Amino acid sequence: MSNPEPTPLQLPTRKPGLLAMLRSNFLAGLVVVAPIGITVWLIWTLTGWMDSWVLPMIPARWRPENYVGLNLRGLGVVVFLLFTVLIGWLAKGWLGRALLRTGEQIVAQMPIIRSVYGGLKQIAETILSQSEARFDRACLIEYPRKGLWGVGFVAGPAKGEILDHSSEDLIAVFVPTTPNPTSGFLIYTPASEVVFLDMSVEDAAKLVISAGLVYPPARKPKQKGGRQTPKTE
């Protein structure tokens, strides 16, 4: 009678050492502390920059630190906000509009300054308009070539001269870069080649900024092969 084959020895599972445990705890803490620390640092830096720009314009005898004996960080931000609200209130009145027209007429006589002022005014009106334009939704388009897919944001249907030069409906899609989504490419693509995503614009922006590391929560899968066509007016 042959002897049964010996069973291999099962090595006991090694517990992580002190160094590995400290490293794991450090990384877990870093995930929590880093976003908070960076946010606080940005706020602290921006308020300091605003104070250094605004406070020198205030006469020394009117500065609160002369009365309380403390450097009130962020006071420049408060002064700037109040000043901006006051200017906006005056600009809505007939006197403010008259002064604004007079000032723009004077600026229009200055060759270089009028170009700079006109460009900055157009940018400000576009960004800060009360009827703020937003991206409609997130999408996928084949870019920069067939077979490669890029995340984009739908700006709306093509209009005017751009639409006149096309035989089919086009959609304006902004394809952002990673990790800075404020730069990118504006692409007019046929509506039939746009794949709309269920994720929100905010979730798609997080996906782009994180270089694909942060995905939105999973949703109910849809049948493949269908491309949605946007509604154009």
PDB file of C-alpha atoms in Angstrom, residues 124-221:
ATOM      1  CA  ALA A 124     -16.489  90.048 -19.262  1.00  0.00           C
ATOM      2  CA  GLU A 125     -19.957  90.322 -20.788  1.00  0.00           C
ATOM      3  CA  THR A 126     -19.705  86.792 -22.136  1.00  0.00           C
ATOM      4  CA  ILE A 127     -18.542  85.242 -18.864  1.00  0.00           C
ATOM      5  CA  LEU A 128     -20.588  87.319 -16.416  1.00  0.00           C
ATOM      6  CA  SER A 129     -23.778  87.693 -18.419  1.00  0.00           C
ATOM      7  CA  GLN A 130     -26.940  87.202 -16.391  1.00  0.00           C
ATOM      8  CA  SER A 131     -28.180  84.760 -19.018  1.00  0.00           C
ATOM      9  CA  GLU A 132     -25.180  82.549 -18.369  1.00  0.00           C
ATOM     10  CA  ALA A 133     -24.590  80.037 -21.133  1.00  0.00           C
ATOM     11  CA  ARG A 134     -23.798  76.528 -19.999  1.00  0.00           C
ATOM     12  CA  PHE A 135     -22.898  73.306 -21.665  1.00  0.00           C
ATOM     13  CA  ASP A 136     -25.989  71.225 -22.359  1.00  0.00           C
ATOM     14  CA  ARG A 137     -24.588  67.791 -21.541  1.00  0.00           C
ATOM     15  CA  ALA A 138     -21.568  65.505 -21.778  1.00  0.00           C
ATOM     16  CA  CYS A 139     -20.875  63.380 -24.818  1.00  0.00           C
ATOM     17  CA  LEU A 140     -18.361  61.209 -26.653  1.00  0.00           C
ATOM     18  CA  ILE A 141     -16.991  61.906 -30.107  1.00  0.00           C
ATOM     19  CA  GLU A 142     -14.401  60.099 -32.162  1.00  0.00           C
ATOM     20  CA  TYR A 143     -11.410  62.401 -31.809  1.00  0.00           C
ATOM     21  CA  PRO A 144      -8.652  62.918 -32.887  1.00  0.00           C
ATOM     22  CA  ARG A 145      -9.325  60.044 -35.315  1.00  0.00           C
ATOM     23  CA  LYS A 146     -11.744  57.205 -35.901  1.00  0.00           C
ATOM     24  CA  GLY A 147     -11.534  54.564 -33.204  1.00  0.00           C
ATOM     25  CA  LEU A 148     -10.359  56.961 -30.479  1.00  0.00           C
ATOM     26  CA  TRP A 149     -13.010  58.475 -28.255  1.00  0.00           C
ATOM     27  CA  GLY A 150     -12.795  61.762 -26.399  1.00  0.00           C
ATOM     28  CA  VAL A 151     -15.061  63.243 -23.736  1.00  0.00           C
ATOM     29  CA  GLY A 152     -16.685  66.476 -24.839  1.00  0.00           C
ATOM     30  CA  PHE A 153     -19.296  69.000 -23.777  1.00  0.00           C
ATOM     31  CA  VAL A 154     -22.189  69.947 -26.029  1.00  0.00           C
ATOM     32  CA  ALA A 155     -22.317  73.708 -26.541  1.00  0.00           C
ATOM     33  CA  GLY A 156     -25.354  73.624 -28.829  1.00  0.00           C
ATOM     34  CA  PRO A 157     -26.351  73.239 -32.472  1.00  0.00           C
ATOM     35  CA  ALA A 158     -24.393  75.037 -35.163  1.00  0.00           C
ATOM     36  CA  LYS A 159     -25.968  78.233 -36.446  1.00  0.00           C
ATOM     37  CA  GLY A 160     -25.499  80.894 -39.066  1.00  0.00           C
ATOM     38  CA  GLU A 161     -22.683  80.694 -41.572  1.00  0.00           C
ATOM     39  CA  ILE A 162     -21.218  77.506 -40.110  1.00  0.00           C
ATOM     40  CA  LEU A 163     -24.499  75.645 -40.580  1.00  0.00           C
ATOM     41  CA  ASP A 164     -24.931  77.071 -44.087  1.00  0.00           C
ATOM     42  CA  HIS A 165     -21.683  75.427 -45.214  1.00  0.00           C
ATOM     43  CA  SER A 166     -22.794  71.954 -44.125  1.00  0.00           C
ATOM     44  CA  SER A 167     -25.244  69.571 -45.742  1.00  0.00           C
ATOM     45  CA  GLU A 168     -26.294  68.065 -42.379  1.00  0.00           C
ATOM     46  CA  ASP A 169     -26.971  69.209 -38.847  1.00  0.00           C
ATOM     47  CA  LEU A 170     -23.825  69.989 -36.876  1.00  0.00           C
ATOM     48  CA  ILE A 171     -23.272  70.213 -33.136  1.00  0.00           C
ATOM     49  CA  ALA A 172     -20.676  72.411 -31.439  1.00  0.00           C
ATOM     50  CA  VAL A 173     -18.671  70.200 -29.068  1.00  0.00           C
ATOM     51  CA  PHE A 174     -15.942  71.468 -26.768  1.00  0.00           C
ATOM     52  CA  VAL A 175     -13.261  68.824 -26.186  1.00  0.00           C
ATOM     53  CA  PRO A 176     -11.260  69.803 -23.067  1.00  0.00           C
ATOM     54  CA  THR A 177      -7.662  68.952 -22.275  1.00  0.00           C
ATOM     55  CA  THR A 178      -6.434  67.072 -19.202  1.00  0.00           C
ATOM     56  CA  PRO A 179      -5.935  68.128 -16.419  1.00  0.00           C
ATOM     57  CA  ASN A 180      -6.874  71.715 -17.337  1.00  0.00           C
ATOM     58  CA  PRO A 181     -10.390  71.659 -18.820  1.00  0.00           C
ATOM     59  CA  THR A 182     -10.410  75.412 -19.484  1.00  0.00           C
ATOM     60  CA  SER A 183      -8.367  74.817 -22.633  1.00  0.00           C
ATOM     61  CA  GLY A 184      -9.349  72.534 -25.461  1.00  0.00           C
ATOM     62  CA  PHE A 185     -10.766  72.390 -28.967  1.00  0.00           C
ATOM     63  CA  LEU A 186     -14.071  73.521 -30.442  1.00  0.00           C
ATOM     64  CA  ILE A 187     -15.239  70.931 -32.951  1.00  0.00           C
ATOM     65  CA  TYR A 188     -18.332  70.980 -35.139  1.00  0.00           C
ATOM     66  CA  THR A 189     -19.336  67.383 -35.688  1.00  0.00           C
ATOM     67  CA  PRO A 190     -22.369  65.789 -37.381  1.00  0.00           C
ATOM     68  CA  ALA A 191     -25.202  65.178 -34.938  1.00  0.00           C
ATOM     69  CA  SER A 192     -25.361  61.516 -35.956  1.00  0.00           C
ATOM     70  CA  GLU A 193     -21.785  60.957 -34.743  1.00  0.00           C
ATOM     71  CA  VAL A 194     -22.281  62.311 -31.221  1.00  0.00           C
ATOM     72  CA  VAL A 195     -22.838  59.803 -28.410  1.00  0.00           C
ATOM     73  CA  PHE A 196     -24.574  61.424 -25.464  1.00  0.00           C
ATOM     74  CA  LEU A 197     -23.671  60.352 -21.940  1.00  0.00           C
ATOM     75  CA  ASP A 198     -25.941  60.002 -18.922  1.00  0.00           C
ATOM     76  CA  MET A 199     -23.353  61.525 -16.588  1.00  0.00           C
ATOM     77  CA  SER A 200     -23.733  65.174 -15.696  1.00  0.00           C
ATOM     78  CA  VAL A 201     -21.444  67.896 -17.005  1.00  0.00           C
ATOM     79  CA  GLU A 202     -19.899  68.176 -13.527  1.00  0.00           C
ATOM     80  CA  ASP A 203     -19.133  64.449 -13.402  1.00  0.00           C
ATOM     81  CA  ALA A 204     -17.607  64.574 -16.878  1.00  0.00           C
ATOM     82  CA  ALA A 205     -15.439  67.518 -15.813  1.00  0.00           C
ATOM     83  CA  LYS A 206     -14.199  65.526 -12.802  1.00  0.00           C
ATOM     84  CA  LEU A 207     -13.383  62.641 -15.130  1.00  0.00           C
ATOM     85  CA  VAL A 208     -11.320  64.933 -17.365  1.00  0.00           C
ATOM     86  CA  ILE A 209      -9.533  66.726 -14.518  1.00  0.00           C
ATOM     87  CA  SER A 210      -8.587  63.444 -12.821  1.00  0.00           C
ATOM     88  CA  ALA A 211      -7.269  61.979 -16.098  1.00  0.00           C
ATOM     89  CA  GLY A 212      -9.792  59.150 -15.919  1.00  0.00           C
ATOM     90  CA  LEU A 213      -9.187  58.236 -12.279  1.00  0.00           C
ATOM     91  CA  VAL A 214     -12.465  59.572 -10.865  1.00  0.00           C
ATOM     92  CA  TYR A 215     -15.536  57.972 -12.424  1.00  0.00           C
ATOM     93  CA  PRO A 216     -19.129  58.968 -11.668  1.00  0.00           C
ATOM     94  CA  PRO A 217     -21.395  56.455  -9.923  1.00  0.00           C
ATOM     95  CA  ALA A 218     -22.461  53.588 -12.183  1.00  0.00           C
ATOM     96  CA  ARG A 219     -25.879  53.884 -13.757  1.00  0.00           C
ATOM     97  CA  LYS A 220     -28.211  51.411 -15.385  1.00  0.00           C
ATOM     98  CA  PRO A 221     -26.531  50.201 -18.596  1.00  0.00           C
TER      99      PRO A 221
END
